[in-house]
PDB file of C-alpha atoms and ligand atoms in Angstrom:
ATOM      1  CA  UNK A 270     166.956 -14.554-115.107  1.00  0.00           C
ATOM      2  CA  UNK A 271     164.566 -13.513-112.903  1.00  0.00           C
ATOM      3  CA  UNK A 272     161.095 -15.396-112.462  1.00  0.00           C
ATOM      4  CA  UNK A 273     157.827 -13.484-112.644  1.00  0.00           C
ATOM      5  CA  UNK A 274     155.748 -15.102-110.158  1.00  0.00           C
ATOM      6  CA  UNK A 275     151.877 -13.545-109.670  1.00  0.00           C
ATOM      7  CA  UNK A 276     150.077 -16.169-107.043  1.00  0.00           C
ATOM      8  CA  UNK A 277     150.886 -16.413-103.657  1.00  0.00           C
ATOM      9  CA  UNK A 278     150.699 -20.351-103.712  1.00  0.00           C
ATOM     10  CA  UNK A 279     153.360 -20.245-106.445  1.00  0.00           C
ATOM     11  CA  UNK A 280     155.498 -18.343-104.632  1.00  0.00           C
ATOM     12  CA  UNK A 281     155.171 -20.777-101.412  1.00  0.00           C
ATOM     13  CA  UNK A 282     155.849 -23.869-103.696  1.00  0.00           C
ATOM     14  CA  UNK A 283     159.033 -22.618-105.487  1.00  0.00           C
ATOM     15  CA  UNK A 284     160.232 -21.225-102.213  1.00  0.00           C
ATOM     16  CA  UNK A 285     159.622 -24.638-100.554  1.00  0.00           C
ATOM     17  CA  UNK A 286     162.651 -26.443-101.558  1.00  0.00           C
ATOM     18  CA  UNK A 287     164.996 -23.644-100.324  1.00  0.00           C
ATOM     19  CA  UNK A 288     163.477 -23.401 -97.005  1.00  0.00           C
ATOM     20  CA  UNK A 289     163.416 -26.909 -96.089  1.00  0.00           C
ATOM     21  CA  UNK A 290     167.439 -27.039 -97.635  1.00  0.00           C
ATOM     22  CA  UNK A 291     168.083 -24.754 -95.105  1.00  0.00           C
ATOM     23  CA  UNK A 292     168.877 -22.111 -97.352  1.00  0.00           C
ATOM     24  CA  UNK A 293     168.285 -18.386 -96.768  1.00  0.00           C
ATOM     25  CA  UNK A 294     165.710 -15.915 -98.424  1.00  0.00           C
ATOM     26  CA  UNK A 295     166.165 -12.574 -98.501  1.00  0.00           C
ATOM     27  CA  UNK A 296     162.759 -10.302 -99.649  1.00  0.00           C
ATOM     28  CA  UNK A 297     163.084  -7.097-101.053  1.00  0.00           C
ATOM     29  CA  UNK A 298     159.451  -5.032-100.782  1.00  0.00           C
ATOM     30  CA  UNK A 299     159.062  -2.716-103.099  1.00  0.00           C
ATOM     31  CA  UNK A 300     156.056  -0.600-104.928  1.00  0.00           C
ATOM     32  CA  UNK A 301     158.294  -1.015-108.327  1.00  0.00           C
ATOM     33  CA  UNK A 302     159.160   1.406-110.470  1.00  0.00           C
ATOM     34  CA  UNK A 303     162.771   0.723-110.047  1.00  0.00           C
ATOM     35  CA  UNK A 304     165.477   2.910-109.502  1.00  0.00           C
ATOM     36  CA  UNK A 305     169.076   2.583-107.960  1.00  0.00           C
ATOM     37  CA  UNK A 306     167.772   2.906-104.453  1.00  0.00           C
ATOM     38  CA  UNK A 307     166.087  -0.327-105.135  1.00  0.00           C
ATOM     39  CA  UNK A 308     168.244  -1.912-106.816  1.00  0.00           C
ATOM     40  CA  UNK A 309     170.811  -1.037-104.140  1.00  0.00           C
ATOM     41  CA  UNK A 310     168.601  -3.207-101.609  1.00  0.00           C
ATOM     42  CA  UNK A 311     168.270  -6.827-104.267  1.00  0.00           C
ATOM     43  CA  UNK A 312     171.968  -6.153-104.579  1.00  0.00           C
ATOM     44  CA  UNK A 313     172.503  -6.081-100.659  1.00  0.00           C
ATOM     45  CA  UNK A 314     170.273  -9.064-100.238  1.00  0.00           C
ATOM     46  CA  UNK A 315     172.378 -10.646-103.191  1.00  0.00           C
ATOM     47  CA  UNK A 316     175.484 -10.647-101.130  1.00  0.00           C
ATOM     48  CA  UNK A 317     173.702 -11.882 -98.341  1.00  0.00           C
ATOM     49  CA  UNK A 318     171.081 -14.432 -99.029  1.00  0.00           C
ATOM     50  CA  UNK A 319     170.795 -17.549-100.653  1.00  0.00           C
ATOM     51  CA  UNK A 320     167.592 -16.629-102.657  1.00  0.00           C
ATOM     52  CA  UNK A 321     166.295 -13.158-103.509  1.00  0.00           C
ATOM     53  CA  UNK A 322     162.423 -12.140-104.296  1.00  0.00           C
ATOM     54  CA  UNK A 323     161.488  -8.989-104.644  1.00  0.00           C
ATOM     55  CA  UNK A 324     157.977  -7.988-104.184  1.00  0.00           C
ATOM     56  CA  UNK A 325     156.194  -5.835-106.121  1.00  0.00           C
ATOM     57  CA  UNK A 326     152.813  -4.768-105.034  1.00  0.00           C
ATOM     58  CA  UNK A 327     151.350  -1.093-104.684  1.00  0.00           C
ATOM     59  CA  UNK A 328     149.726  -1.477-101.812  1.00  0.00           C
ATOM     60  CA  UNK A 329     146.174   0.628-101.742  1.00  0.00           C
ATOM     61  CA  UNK A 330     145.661   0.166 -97.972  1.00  0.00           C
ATOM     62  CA  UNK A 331     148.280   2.249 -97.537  1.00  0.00           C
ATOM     63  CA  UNK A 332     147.711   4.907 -99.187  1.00  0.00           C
ATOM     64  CA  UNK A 333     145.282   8.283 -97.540  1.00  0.00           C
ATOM     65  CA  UNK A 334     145.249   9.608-101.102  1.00  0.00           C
ATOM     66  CA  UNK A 335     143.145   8.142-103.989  1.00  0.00           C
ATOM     67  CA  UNK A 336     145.154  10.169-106.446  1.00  0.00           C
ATOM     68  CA  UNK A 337     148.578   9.003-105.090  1.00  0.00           C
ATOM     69  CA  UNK A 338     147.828   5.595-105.473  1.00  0.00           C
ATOM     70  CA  UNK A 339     146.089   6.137-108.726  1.00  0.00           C
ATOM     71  CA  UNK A 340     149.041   7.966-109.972  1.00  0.00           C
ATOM     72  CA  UNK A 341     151.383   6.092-108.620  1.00  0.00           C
ATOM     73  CA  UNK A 342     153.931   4.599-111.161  1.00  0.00           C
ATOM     74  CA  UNK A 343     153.463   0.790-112.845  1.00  0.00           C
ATOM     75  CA  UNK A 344     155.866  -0.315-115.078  1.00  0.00           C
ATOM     76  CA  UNK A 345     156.102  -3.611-114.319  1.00  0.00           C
ATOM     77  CA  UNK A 346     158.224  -4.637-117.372  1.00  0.00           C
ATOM     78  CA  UNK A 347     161.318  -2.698-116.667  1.00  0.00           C
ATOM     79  CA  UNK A 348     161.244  -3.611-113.280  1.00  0.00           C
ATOM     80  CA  UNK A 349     161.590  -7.519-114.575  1.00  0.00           C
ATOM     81  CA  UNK A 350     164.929  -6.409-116.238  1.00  0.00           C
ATOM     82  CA  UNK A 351     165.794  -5.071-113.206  1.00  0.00           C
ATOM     83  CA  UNK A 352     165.312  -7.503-111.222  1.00  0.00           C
ATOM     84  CA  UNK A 353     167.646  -9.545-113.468  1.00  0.00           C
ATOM     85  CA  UNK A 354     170.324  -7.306-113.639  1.00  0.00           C
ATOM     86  CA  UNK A 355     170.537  -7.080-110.231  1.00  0.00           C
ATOM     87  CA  UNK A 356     170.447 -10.924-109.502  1.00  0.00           C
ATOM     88  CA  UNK A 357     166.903 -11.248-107.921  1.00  0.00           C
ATOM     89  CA  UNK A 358     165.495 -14.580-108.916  1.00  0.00           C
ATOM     90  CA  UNK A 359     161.925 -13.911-107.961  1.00  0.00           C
ATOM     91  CA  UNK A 360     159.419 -11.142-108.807  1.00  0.00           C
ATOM     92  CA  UNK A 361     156.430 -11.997-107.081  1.00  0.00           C
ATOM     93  CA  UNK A 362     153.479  -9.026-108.358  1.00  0.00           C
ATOM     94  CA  UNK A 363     150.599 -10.092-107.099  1.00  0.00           C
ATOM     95  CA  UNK A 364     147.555  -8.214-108.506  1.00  0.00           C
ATOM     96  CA  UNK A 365     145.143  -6.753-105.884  1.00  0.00           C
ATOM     97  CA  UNK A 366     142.589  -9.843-105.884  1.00  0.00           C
ATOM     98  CA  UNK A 367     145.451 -11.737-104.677  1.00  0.00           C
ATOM     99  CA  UNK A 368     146.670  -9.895-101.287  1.00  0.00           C
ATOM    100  CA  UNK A 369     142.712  -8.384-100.680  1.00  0.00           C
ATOM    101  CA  UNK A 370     140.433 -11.186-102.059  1.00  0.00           C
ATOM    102  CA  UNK A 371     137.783 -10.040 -99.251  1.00  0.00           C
ATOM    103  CA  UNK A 372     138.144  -6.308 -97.390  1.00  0.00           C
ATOM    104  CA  UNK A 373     140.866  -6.787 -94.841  1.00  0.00           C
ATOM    105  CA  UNK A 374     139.860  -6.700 -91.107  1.00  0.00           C
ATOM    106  CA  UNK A 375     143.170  -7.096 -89.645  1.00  0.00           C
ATOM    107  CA  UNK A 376     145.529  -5.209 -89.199  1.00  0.00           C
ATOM    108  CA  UNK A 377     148.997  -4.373 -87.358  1.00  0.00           C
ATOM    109  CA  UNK A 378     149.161  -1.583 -85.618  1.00  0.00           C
ATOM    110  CA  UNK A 379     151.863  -0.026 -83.954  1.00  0.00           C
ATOM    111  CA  UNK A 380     152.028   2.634 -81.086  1.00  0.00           C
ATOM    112  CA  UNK A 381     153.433   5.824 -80.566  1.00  0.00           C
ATOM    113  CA  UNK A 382     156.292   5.555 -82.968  1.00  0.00           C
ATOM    114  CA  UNK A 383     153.474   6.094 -85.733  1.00  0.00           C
ATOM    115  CA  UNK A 384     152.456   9.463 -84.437  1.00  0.00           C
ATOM    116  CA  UNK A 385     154.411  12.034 -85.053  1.00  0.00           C
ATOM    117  CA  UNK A 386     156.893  12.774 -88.620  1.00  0.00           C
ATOM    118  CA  UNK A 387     155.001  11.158 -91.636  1.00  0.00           C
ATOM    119  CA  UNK A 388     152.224   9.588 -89.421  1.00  0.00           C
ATOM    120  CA  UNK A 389     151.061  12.774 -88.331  1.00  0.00           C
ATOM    121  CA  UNK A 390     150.189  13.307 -91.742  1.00  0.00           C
ATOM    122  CA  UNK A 391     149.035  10.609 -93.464  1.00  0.00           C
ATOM    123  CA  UNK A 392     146.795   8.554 -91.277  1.00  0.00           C
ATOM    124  CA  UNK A 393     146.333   5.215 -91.622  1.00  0.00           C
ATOM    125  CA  UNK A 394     149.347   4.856 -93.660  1.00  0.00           C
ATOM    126  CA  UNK A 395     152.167   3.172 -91.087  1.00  0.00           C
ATOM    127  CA  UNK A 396     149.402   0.388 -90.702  1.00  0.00           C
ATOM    128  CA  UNK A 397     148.950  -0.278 -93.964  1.00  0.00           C
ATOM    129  CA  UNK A 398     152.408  -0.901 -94.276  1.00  0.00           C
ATOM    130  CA  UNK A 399     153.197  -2.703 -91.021  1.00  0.00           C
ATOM    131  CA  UNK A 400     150.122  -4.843 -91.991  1.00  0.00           C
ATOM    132  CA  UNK A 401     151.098  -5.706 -95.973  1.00  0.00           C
ATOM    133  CA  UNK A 402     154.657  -5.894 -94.658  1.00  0.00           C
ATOM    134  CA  UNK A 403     153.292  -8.972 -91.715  1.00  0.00           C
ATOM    135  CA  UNK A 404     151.440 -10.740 -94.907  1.00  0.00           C
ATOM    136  CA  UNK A 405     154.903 -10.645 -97.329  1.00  0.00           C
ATOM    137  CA  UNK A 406     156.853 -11.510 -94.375  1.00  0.00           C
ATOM    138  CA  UNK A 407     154.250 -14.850 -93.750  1.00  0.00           C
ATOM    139  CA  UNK A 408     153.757 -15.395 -97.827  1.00  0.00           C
ATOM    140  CA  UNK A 409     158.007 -15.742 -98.218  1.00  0.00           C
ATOM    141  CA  UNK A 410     158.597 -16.866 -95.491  1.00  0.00           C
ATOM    142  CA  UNK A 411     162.115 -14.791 -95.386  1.00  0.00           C
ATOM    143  CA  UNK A 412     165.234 -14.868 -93.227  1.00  0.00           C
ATOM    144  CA  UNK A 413     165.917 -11.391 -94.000  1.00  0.00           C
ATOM    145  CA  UNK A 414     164.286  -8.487 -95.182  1.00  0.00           C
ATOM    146  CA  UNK A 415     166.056  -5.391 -96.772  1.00  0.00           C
ATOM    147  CA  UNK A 416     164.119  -1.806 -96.596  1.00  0.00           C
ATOM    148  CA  UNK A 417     165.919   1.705 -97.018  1.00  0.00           C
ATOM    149  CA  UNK A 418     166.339   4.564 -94.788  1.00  0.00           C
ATOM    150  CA  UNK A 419     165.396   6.582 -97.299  1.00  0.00           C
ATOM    151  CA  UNK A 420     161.944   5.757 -95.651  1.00  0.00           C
ATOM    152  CA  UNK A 421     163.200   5.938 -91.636  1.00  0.00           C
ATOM    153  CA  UNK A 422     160.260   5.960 -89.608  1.00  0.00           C
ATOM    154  CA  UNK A 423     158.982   2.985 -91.985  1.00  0.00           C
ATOM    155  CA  UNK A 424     161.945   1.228 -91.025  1.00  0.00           C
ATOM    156  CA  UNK A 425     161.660   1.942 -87.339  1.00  0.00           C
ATOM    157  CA  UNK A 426     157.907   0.803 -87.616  1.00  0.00           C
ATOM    158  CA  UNK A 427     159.150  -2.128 -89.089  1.00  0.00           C
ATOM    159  CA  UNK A 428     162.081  -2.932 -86.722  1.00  0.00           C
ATOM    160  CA  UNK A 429     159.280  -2.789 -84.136  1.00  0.00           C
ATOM    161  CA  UNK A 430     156.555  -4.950 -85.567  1.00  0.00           C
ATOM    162  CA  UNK A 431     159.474  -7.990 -86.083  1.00  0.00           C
ATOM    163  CA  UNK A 432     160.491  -7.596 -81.944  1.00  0.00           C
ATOM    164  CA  UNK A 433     156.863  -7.052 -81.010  1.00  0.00           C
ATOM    165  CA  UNK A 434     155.432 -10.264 -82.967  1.00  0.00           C
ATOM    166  CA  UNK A 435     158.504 -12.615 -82.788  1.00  0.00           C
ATOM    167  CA  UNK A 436     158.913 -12.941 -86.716  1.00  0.00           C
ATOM    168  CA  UNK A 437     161.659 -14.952 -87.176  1.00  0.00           C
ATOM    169  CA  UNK A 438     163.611 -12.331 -89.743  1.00  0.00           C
ATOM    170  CA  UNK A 439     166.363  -9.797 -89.816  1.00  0.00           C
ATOM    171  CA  UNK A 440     165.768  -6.354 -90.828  1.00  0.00           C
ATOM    172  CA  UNK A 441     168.270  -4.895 -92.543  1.00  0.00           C
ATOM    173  CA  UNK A 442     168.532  -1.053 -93.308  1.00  0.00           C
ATOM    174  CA  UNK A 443     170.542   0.131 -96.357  1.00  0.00           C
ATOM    175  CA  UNK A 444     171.451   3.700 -97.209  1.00  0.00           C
ATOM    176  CA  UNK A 445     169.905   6.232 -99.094  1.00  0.00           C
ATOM    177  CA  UNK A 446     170.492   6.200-102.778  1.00  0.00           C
ATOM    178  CA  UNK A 447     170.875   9.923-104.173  1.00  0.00           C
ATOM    179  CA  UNK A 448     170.888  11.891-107.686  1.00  0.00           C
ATOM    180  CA  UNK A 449     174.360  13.852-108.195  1.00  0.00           C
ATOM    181  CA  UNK A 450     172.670  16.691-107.087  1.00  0.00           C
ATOM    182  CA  UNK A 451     171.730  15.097-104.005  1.00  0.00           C
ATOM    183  CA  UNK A 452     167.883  14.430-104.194  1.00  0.00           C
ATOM    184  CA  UNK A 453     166.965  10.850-102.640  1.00  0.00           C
ATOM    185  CA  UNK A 454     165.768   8.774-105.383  1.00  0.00           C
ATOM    186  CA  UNK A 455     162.359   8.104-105.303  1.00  0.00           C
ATOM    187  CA  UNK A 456     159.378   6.924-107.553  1.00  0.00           C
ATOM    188  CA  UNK A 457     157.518   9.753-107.409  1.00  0.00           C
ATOM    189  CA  UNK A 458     160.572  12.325-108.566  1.00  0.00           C
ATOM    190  CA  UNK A 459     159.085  10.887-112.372  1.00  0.00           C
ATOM    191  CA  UNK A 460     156.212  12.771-111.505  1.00  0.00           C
ATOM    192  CA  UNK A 461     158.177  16.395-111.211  1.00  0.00           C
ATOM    193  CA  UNK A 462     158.091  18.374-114.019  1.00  0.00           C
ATOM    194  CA  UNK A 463     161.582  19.884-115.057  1.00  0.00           C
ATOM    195  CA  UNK A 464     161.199  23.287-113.165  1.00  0.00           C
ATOM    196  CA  UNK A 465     159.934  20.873-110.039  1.00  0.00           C
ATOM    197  CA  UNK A 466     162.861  18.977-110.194  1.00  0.00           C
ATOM    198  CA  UNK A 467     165.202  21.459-109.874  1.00  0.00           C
ATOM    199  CA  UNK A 468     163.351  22.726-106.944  1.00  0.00           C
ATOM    200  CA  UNK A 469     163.595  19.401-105.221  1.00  0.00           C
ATOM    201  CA  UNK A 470     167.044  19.549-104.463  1.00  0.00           C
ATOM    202  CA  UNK A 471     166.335  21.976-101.357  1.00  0.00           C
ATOM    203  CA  UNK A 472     165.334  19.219 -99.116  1.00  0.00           C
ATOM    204  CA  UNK A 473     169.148  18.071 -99.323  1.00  0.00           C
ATOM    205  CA  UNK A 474     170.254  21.811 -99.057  1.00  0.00           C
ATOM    206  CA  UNK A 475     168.050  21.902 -96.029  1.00  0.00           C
ATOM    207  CA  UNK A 476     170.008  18.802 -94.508  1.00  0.00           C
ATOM    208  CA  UNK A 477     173.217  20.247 -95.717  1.00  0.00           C
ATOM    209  CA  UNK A 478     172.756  23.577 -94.048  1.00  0.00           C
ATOM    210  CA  UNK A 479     171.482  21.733 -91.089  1.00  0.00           C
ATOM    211  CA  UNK A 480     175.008  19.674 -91.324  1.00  0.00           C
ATOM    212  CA  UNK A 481     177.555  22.738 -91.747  1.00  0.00           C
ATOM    213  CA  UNK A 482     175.405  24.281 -88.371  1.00  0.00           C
ATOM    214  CA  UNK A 483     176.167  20.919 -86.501  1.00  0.00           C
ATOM    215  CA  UNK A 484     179.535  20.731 -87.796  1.00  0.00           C
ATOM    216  CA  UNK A 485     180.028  24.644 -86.388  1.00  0.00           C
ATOM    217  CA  UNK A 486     179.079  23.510 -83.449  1.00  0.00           C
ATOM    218  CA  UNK A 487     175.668  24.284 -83.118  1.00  0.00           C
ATOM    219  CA  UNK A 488     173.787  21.806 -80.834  1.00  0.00           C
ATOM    220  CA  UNK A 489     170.490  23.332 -79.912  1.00  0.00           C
ATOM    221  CA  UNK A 490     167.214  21.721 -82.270  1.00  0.00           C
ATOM    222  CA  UNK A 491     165.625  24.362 -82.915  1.00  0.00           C
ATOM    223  CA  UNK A 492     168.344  26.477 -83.819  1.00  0.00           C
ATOM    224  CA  UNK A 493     169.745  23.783 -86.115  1.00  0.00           C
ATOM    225  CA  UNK A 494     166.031  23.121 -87.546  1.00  0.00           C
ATOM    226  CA  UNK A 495     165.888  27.155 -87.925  1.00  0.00           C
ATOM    227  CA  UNK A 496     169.021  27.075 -89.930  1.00  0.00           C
ATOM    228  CA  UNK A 497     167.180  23.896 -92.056  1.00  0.00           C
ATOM    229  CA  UNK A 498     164.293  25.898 -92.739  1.00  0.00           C
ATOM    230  CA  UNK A 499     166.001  28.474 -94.402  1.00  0.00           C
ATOM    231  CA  UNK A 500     166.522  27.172 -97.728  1.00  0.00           C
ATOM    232  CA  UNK A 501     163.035  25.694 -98.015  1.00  0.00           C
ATOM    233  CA  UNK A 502     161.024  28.872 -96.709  1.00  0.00           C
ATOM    234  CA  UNK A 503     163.427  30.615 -99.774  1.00  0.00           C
ATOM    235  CA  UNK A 504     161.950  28.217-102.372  1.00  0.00           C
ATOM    236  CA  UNK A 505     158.870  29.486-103.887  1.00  0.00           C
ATOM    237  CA  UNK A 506     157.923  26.004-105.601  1.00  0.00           C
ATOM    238  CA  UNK A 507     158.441  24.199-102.139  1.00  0.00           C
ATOM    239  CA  UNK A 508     156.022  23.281 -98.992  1.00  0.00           C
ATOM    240  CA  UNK A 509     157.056  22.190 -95.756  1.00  0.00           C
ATOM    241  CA  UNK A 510     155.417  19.814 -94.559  1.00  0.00           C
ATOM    242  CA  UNK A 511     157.652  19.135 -91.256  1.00  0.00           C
ATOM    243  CA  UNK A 512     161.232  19.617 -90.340  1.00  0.00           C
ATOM    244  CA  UNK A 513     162.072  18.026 -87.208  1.00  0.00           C
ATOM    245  CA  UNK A 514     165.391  16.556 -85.214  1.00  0.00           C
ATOM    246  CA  UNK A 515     164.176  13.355 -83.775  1.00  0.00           C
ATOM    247  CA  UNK A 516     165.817  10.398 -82.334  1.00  0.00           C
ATOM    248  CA  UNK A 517     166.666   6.984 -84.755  1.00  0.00           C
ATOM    249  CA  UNK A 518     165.380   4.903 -82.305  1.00  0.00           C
ATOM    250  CA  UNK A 519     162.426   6.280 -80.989  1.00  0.00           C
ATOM    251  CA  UNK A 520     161.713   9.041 -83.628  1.00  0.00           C
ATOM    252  CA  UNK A 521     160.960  11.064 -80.346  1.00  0.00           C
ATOM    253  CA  UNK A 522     161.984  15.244 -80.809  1.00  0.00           C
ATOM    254  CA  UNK A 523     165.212  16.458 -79.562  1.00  0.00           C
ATOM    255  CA  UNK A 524     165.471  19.070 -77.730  1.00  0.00           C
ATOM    256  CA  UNK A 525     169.621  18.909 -78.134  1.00  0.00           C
ATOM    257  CA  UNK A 526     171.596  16.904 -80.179  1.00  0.00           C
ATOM    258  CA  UNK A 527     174.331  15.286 -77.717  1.00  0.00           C
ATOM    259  CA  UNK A 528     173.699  11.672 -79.058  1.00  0.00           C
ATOM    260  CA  UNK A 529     172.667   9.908 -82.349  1.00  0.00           C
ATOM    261  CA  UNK A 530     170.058  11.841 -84.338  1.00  0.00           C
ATOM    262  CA  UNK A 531     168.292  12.237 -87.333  1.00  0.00           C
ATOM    263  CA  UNK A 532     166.891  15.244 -89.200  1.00  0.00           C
ATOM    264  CA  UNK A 533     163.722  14.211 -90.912  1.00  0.00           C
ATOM    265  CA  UNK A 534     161.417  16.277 -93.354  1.00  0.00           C
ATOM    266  CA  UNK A 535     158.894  16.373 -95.591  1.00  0.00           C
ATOM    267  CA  UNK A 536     158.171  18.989 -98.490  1.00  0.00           C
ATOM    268  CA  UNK A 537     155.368  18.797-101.284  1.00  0.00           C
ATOM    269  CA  UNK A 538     156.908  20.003-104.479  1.00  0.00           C
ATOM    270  CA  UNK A 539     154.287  20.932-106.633  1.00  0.00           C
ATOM    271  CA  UNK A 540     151.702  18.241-105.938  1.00  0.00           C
ATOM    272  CA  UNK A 541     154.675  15.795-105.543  1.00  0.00           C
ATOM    273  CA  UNK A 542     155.309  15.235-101.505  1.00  0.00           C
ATOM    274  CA  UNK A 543     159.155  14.356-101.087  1.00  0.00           C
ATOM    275  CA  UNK A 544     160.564  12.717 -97.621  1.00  0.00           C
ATOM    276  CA  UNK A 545     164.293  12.698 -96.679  1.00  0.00           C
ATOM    277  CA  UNK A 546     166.361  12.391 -93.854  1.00  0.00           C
ATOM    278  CA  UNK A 547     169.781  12.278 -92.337  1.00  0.00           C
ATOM    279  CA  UNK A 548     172.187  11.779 -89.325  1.00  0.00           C
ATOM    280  CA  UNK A 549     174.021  14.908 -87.584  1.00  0.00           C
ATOM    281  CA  UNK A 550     176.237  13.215 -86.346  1.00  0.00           C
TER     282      UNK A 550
HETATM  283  P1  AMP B 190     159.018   1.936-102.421  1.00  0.00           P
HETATM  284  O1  AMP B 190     158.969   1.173-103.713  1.00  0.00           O
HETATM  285  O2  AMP B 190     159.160   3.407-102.594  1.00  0.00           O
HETATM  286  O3  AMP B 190     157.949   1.516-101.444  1.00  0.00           O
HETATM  287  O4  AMP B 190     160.389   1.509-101.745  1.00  0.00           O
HETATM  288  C1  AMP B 190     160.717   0.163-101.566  1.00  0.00           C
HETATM  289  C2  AMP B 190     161.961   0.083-100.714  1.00  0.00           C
HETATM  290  O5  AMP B 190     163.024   0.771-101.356  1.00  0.00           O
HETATM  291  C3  AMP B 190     161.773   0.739 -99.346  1.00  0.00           C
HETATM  292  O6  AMP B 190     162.429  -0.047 -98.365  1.00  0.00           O
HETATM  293  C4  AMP B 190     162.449   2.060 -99.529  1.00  0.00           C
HETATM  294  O7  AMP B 190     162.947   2.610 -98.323  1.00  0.00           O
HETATM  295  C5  AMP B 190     163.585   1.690-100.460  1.00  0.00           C
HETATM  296  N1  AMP B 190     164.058   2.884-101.162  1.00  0.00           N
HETATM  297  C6  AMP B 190     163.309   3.768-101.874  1.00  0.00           C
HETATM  298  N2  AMP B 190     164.084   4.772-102.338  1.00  0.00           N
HETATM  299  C7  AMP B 190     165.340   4.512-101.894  1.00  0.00           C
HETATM  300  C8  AMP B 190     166.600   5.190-102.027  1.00  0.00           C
HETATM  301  N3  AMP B 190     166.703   6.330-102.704  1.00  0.00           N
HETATM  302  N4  AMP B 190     167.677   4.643-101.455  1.00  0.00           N
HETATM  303  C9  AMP B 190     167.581   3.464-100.748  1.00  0.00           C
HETATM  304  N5  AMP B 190     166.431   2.784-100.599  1.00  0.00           N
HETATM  305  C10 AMP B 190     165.328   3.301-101.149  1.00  0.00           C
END
């Protein structure tokens, strides 16, 4: 059974007794709307942790679009169930009032690895997540914290704010969570209608073709982002946003792909924008 819990002090008082037993919390932030990518995160921090909470919260400061966050999924029922069925024993969904009771004016900020991919885009958006991110980290109170590359410079961002500010919690990445056909699971894929849908499968073409290059022995980025860009230029329902070859680390371009790497784009299907990514090698 999991616990629905909607106030931050409630959350603080049944975490209490864990903490000072010396027993570990993992958190799981999430947006809800559920899916298996999720759920493959409260399952990871059910292997691993003592306690699990999952957080639900969609958070408006980070958000550049009204519409998105207007549209953006709540089904906060469902997510309850599966919460349970994944072991979580805490859903803590604060409403709005709770996490902004005045209009915030602080915020975490982080440099340079926020410009470029996703954050050259949406502005604004990598510090509302590094900032709601600080807060859940503070309100648990968590020895771990479980995110998924689906989302990889979010990650990175996050892997930096925890070094930078000395929180005292591991961040764990888990893989991406994918359809049959490929396409990363994602909230917003309810939004695609059904021609849509079968459209957004070319962003994993695009990393496929960009795979079968590497694998051929193709090392130069843009040749190999070229070669990526094929399949997506061919799709009449899909916009590219940005295809680029970056580093995991510090999500700085390649030039040449020697070393660890990552291919990283974004596409709007429709008015549906879709992020993926994936090693070379
Ligand atoms: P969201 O609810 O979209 O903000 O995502 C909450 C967490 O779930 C983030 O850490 C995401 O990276 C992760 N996540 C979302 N989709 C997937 C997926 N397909 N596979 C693995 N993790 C995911």
């Amino acid at each position: 059974m999991t616990q629905l819990i909607e106030s931050i002090a409630a959350l603080r008082a049944a975490l209490e007794p864990t903490r000072r037993a010396g027993r570990t919390i993992g958190l799981v932030p999430t947006m809800g709307a559920l899916h298996a990518g999720h759920v493959a995160l409260i399952e990871r921090a059910r292997a691993e942790c003592n306690v699990v909470v999952v957080t639900l919260f969609v958070n408006r400061l980070q958000f550049n679009q009204a519409a998105d966050f207007e549209l953006y999924p709540r089904t906060v029922e469902s997510d309850l169930a599966a919460c349970a069925a994944a072991g979580a024993d805490y859903l803590f969904a604060p409403p709005q009032q709770e996490m902004y009771p005045d209009e915030p004016r602080t915020f975490v900020e982080v440099e340079e690895l926020t410009e470029g991919l996703c954050g050259a885009f949406r502005p604004g958006h990598f510090r509302g997540v590094a900032t709601v991110c600080a807060k859940l980290f503070h309100i648990a109170g968590a020895d771990r914290a479980y995110f998924g590359e689906k989302d990889f410079q979010q990650l990175a961002v996050i892997r930096r704010v925890v070094r930078d500010l000395n929180f005292p919690l591991e961040i764990v990445g888990v893989p991406t969570v994918r359809e049959l056909d490929g396409l990363a699971m994602s909230s917003r894929n309810a939004r695609l209608g059904a021609a849509e849908r079968a459209a957004a499968v070319v962003l994993w073409r695009a990393i496929e073709a960009a795979r079968r290059a590497f694998a051929d022995g193709e090392r130069g980025a843009a040749e190999l982002l070229a070669v990526a860009r094929r399949p997506l230029d061919a799709e009449p329902l899909a916009r590219t946003e940005y295809v680029e070859l970056v580093d995991p680390e510090t999500l700085a371009p390649l030039e040449r792909v020697e070393g660890e790497s990552r291919l990283a784009l974004a596409v709007w299907i429709g008015d549906v924008r879709l992020i993926d990514n994936a090693p070379l090698k």
